[in-house]
C-alpha positions as CSV (number, residue, x, y, z in Angstrom):
1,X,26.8,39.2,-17.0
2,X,27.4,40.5,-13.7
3,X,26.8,44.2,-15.2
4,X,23.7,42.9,-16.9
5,X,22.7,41.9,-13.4
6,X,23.1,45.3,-11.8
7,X,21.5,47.1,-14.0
8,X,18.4,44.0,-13.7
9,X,18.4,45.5,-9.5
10,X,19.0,48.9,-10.2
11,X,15.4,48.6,-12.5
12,X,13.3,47.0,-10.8
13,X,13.9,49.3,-7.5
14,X,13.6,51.8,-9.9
15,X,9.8,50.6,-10.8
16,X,8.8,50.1,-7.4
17,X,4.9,50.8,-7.2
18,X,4.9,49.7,-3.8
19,X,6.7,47.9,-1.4
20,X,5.6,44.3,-1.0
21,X,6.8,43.9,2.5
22,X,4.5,46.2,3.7
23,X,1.5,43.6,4.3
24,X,3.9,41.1,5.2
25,X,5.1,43.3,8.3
26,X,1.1,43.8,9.3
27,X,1.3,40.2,9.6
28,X,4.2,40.1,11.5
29,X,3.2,43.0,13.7
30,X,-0.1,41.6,14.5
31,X,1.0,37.4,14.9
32,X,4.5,38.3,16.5
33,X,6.5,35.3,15.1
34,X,9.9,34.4,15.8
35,X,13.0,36.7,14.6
36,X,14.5,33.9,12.4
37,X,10.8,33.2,11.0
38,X,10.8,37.4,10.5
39,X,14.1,37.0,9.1
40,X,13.0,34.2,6.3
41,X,9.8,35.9,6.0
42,X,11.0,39.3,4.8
43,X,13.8,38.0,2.5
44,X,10.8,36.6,0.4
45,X,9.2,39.6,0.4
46,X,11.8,41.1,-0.8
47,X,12.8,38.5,-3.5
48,X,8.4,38.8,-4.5
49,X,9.4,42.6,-5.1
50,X,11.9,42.2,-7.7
51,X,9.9,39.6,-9.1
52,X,6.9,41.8,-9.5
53,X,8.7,45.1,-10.6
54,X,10.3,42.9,-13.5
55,X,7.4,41.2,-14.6
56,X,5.5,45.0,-14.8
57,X,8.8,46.7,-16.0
58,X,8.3,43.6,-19.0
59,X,4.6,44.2,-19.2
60,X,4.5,48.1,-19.7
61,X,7.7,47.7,-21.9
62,X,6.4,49.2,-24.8
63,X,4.0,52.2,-22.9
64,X,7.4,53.2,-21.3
65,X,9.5,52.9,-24.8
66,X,6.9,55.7,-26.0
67,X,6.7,57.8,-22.6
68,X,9.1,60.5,-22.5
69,X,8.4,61.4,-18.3
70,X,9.8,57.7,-17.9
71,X,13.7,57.9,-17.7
72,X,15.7,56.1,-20.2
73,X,16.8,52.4,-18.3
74,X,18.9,49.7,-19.5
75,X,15.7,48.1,-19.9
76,X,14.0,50.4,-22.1
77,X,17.0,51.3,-24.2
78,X,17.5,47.7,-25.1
79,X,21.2,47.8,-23.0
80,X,19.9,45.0,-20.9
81,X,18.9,41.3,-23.3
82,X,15.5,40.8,-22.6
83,X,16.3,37.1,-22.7
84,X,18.3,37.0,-19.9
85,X,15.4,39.0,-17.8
86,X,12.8,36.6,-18.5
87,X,15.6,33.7,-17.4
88,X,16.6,35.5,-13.9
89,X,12.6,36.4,-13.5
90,X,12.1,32.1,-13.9
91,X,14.8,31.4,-11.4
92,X,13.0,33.9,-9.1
93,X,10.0,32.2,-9.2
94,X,11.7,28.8,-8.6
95,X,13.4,30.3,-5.6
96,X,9.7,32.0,-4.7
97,X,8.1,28.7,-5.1
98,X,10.6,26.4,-3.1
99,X,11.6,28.7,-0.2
100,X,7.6,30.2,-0.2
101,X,6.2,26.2,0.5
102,X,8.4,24.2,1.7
103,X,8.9,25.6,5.4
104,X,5.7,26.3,5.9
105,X,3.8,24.0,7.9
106,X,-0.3,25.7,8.0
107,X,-1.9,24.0,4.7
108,X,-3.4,27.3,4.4
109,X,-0.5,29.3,4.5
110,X,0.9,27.0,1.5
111,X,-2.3,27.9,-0.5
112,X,-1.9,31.4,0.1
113,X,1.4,31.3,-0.8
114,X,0.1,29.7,-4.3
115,X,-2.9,31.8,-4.9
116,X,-0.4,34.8,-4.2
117,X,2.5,33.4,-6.8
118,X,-0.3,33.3,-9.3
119,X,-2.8,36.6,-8.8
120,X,0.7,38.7,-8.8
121,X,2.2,36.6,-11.8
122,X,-1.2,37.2,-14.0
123,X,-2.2,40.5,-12.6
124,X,1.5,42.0,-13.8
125,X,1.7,40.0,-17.4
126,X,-1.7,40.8,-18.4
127,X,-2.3,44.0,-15.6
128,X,-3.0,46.1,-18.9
129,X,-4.1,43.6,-21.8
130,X,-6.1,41.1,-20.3
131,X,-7.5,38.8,-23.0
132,X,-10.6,37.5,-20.9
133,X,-10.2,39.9,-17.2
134,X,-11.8,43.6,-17.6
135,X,-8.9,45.9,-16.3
136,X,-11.2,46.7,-13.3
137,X,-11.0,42.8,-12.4
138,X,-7.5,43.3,-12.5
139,X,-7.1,46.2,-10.5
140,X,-9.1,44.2,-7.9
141,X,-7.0,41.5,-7.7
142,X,-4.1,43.7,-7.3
143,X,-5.5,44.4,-4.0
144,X,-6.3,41.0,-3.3
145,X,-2.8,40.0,-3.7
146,X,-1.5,43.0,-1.4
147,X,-3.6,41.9,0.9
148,X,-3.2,38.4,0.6
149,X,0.1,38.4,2.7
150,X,-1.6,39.3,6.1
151,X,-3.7,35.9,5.6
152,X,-0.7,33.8,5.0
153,X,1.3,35.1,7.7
154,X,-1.7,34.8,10.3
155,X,-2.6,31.3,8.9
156,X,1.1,30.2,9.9
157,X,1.8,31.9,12.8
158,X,-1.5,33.3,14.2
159,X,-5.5,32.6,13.9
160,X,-7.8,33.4,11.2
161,X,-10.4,32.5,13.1
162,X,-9.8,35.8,14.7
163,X,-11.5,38.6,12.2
164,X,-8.2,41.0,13.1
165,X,-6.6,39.4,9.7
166,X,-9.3,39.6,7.7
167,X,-10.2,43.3,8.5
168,X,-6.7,44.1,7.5
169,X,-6.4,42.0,4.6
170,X,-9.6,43.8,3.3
171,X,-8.8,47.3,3.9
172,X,-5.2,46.8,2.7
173,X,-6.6,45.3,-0.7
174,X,-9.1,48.3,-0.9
175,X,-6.2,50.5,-0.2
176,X,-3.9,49.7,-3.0
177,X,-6.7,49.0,-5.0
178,X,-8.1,53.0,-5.0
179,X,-4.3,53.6,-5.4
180,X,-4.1,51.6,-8.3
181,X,-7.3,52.7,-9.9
182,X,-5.9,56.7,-9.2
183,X,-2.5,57.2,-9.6
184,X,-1.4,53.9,-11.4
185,X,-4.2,54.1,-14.0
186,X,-3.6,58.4,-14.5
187,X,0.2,58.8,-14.1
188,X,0.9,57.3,-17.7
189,X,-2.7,57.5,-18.7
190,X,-1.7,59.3,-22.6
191,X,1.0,56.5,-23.7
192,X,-0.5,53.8,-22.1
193,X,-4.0,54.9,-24.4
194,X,-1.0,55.4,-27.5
195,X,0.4,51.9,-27.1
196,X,-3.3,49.8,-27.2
197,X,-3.2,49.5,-23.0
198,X,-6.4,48.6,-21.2
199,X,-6.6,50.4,-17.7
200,X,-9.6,50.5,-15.7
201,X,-9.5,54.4,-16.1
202,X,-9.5,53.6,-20.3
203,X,-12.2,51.3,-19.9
204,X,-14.6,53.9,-18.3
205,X,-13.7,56.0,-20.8
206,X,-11.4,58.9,-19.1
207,X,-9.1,60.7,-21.6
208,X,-6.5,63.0,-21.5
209,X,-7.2,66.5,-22.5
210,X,-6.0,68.5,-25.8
211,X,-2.6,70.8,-25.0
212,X,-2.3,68.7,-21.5
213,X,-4.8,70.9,-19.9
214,X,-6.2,68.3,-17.7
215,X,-7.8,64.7,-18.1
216,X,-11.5,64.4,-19.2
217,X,-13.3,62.0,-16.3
218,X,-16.7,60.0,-17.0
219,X,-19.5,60.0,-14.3
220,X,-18.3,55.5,-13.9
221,X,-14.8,56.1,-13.3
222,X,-15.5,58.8,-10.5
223,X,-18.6,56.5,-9.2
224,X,-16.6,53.4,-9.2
225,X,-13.3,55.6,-7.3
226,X,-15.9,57.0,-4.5
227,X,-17.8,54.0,-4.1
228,X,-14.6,51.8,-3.4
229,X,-13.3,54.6,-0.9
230,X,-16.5,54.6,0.7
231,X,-16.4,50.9,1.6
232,X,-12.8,51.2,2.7
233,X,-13.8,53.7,4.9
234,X,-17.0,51.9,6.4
235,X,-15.1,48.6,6.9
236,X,-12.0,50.7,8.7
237,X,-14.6,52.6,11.1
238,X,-16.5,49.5,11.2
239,X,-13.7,47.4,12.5
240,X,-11.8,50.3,14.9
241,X,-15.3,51.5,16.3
242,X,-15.7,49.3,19.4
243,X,-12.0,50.3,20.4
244,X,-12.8,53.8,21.1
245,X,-12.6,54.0,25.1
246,X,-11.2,57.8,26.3
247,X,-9.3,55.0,28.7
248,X,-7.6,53.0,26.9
249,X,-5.0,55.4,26.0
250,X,-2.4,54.6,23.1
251,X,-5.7,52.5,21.5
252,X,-8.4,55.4,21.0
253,X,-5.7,57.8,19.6
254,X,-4.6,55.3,16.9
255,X,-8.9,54.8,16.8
256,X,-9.1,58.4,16.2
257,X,-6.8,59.0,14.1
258,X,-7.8,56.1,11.7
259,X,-11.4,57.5,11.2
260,X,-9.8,61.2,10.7
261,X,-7.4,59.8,8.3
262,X,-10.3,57.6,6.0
263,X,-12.3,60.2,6.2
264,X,-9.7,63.0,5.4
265,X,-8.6,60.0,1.9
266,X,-12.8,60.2,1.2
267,X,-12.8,63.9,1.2
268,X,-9.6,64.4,-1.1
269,X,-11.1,61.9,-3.5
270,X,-14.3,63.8,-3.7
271,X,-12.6,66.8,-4.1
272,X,-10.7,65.1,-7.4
273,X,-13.5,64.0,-9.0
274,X,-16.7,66.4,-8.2
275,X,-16.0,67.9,-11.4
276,X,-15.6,66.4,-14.9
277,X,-12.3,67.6,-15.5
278,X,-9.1,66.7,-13.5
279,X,-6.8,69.9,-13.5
280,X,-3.1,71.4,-12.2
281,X,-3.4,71.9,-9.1
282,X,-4.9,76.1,-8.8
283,X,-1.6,78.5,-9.6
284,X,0.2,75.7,-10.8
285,X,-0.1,74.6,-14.3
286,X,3.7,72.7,-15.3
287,X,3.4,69.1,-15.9
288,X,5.6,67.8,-13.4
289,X,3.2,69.4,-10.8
290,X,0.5,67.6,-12.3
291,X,2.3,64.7,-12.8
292,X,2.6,65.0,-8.6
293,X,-0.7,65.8,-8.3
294,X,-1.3,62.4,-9.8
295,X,0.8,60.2,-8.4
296,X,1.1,61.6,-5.1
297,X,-2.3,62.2,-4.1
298,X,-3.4,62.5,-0.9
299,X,-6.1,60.0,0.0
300,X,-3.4,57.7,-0.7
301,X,-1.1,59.2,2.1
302,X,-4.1,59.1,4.2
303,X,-5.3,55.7,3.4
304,X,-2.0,54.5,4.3
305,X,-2.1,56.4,7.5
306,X,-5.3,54.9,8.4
307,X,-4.2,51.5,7.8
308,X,-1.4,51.8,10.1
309,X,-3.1,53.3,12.6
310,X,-5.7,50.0,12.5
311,X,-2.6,47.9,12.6
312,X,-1.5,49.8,16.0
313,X,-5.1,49.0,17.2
314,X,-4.9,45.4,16.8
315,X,-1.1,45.2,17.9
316,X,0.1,43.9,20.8
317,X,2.6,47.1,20.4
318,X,0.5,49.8,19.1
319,X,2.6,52.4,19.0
320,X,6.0,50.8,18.1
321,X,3.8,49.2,14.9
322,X,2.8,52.3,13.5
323,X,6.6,53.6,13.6
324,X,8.0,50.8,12.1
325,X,5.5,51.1,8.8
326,X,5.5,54.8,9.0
327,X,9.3,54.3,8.4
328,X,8.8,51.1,6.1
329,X,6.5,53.3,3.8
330,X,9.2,56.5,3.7
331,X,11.6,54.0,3.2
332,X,10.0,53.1,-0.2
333,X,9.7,56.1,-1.5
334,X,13.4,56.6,-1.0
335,X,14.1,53.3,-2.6
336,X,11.8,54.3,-5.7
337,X,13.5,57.7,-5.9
338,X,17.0,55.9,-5.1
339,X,16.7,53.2,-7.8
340,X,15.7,55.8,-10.7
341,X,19.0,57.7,-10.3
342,X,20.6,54.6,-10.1
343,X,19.1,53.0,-12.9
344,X,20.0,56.5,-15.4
345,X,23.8,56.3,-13.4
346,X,23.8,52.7,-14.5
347,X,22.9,53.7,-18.1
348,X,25.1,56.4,-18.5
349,X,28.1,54.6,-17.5
């Protein structure tokens, strides 16, 4: 039991896609709540994480079975029951529910808190076989709920009457939702087509290419990807623009460096898709440089830096908020590359 439950942690850090607490801290950057309320607040964050990574780890079970760039886990080697998963993943979501609603005291907050529970419980069960939801619905929604948190933190300890939340809410959402729609829907793009998956990149019709010379793109996949970074971009320059003052110091750096940074993610997405075909990077044709390629672009480093940079605009500590989710978003990548080795030590053992 307690060996099953080691290797249940050691997966789902493995799985990470992205760190849940990172909304939660723009909420707590921008509303400035109480240390023990930060305290409570990011140890449900944390508990939402493991929740999500096992509910995907269950959902793309059979894509990862079939998908030999996945490392062997306890999960996917059948070393860990998936009965008793599915029992600790209902005991999180007790524990979610209870200690999610029951301290809070902003009705809205509670709702969010609800509406959260569910887009992230749906979105990961049915993130790739949706009976009634297109996958491009889905991948929506994924943003919704990532930046969902930033609304339920500001409706307990701040004002959403004030449009600061909302603006980060929105281009959070659109953020993880181009990274979504990009890397998550490309990384695994052949077993997930192998296994019967619906992605939003499947829907549109993109396809691998013969001999793993590239991935065949369709002129709605690369419209829908451009069009979504577009918005992103106009909200963030929309919503910073009336900060830029050469006199208000910390403020139009962070300004600047937001609209270089959305712009700079727009450009690297256009670059991707102008043509048909996604290739290797030039020089470099191995598949674990393409798998990089993939999964590490860099619009998505760049529409994370942007976002940061907005949250340091609207912070009453501009400059200390954009270290501490500079470091909260290296930290997760460590944790991801962390809970892989871990997860392979586990199994090996």
């Amino acid at each position: 039991m307690r060996g099953d439950l080691l290797d249940y942690l050691t997966v789902s850090r493995a799985r990470a896609s992205a760190s849940t607490s990172f909304p939660f801290f723009i909420g707590i950057l921008i509303s400035t709540p109480p240390l023990t309320s930060i305290t409570i607040i990011v140890t449900w964050s944390t508990l939402l994480h493991y929740y999500i990574c096992q509910l995907n780890n269950l959902a793309d079970l059979d894509s990862d079975r079939g998908n030999p760039t996945r490392r062997p886990t306890p999960l996917t080697m059948g070393v860990l029951p998936l009965g008793r998963v599915r029992y600790w993943i209902l005991i999180e979501l007790f524990l979610l529910m209870v200690f999610g609603i029951l301290p809070l005291q902003s009705l809205c907050a509670k709702i969010g808190v609800v509406a959260l529970l569910l887009t992230v419980t749906y979105g990961n069960v049915y993130q790739k076989c949706s009976p009634r939801i297109s996958p491009v619905i889905i991948d929506f929604l994924y943003g919704f709920s990532m930046g969902l948190p930033i609304l339920i933190v500001g409706a307990e300890f701040g004002d959403l009457n004030s449009q600061t939340y909302w603006i980060l809410s929105l281009c959070v959402g659109l953020n993880f939702t181009i990274l979504n729609m990009f890397a998550g829907n490309m990384k695994d793009l052949e077993w997930d087509i192998n296994s019967g998956c619906q992605t939003t990149a499947i829907e549109l019709g993109v396809r691998p290419l013969a001999k793993k010379e590239g991935i065949q793109l369709t002129w709605s996949y690369r419209t829908l990807l451009a069009v979504t970074q577009i918005f992103l971009s106009i909200v963030t320059v929309a919503a910073i623009f009336p900060n830029i003052h050469p006199d208000s110091g910390a403020i139009f750096f962070l300004s600047l460096l937001a609209i270089l940074a959305t712009v700079g993610g727009f450009a690297d997405i256009l670059r991707r898709i102008r043509c048909k075909i996604l290739r290797p990077p030039s020089g470099n044709s191995s598949p674990l440089a393409f798998r990089l390629y993939i999964t590490r672009p860099a619009h998505a480093f760049l529409n994370l830096a942007s976002v940061c940079a907005v949250t340091g605009v609207f912070s009453p500590n501009p400059l200390v908020s954009v270290a501490i989710l500079s470091a909260l978003i290296v930290g997760t990548f460590l944790l991801i590359a962390i809970g892989r080795r871990s997860a392979v030590v586990s199994l090996n053992s």
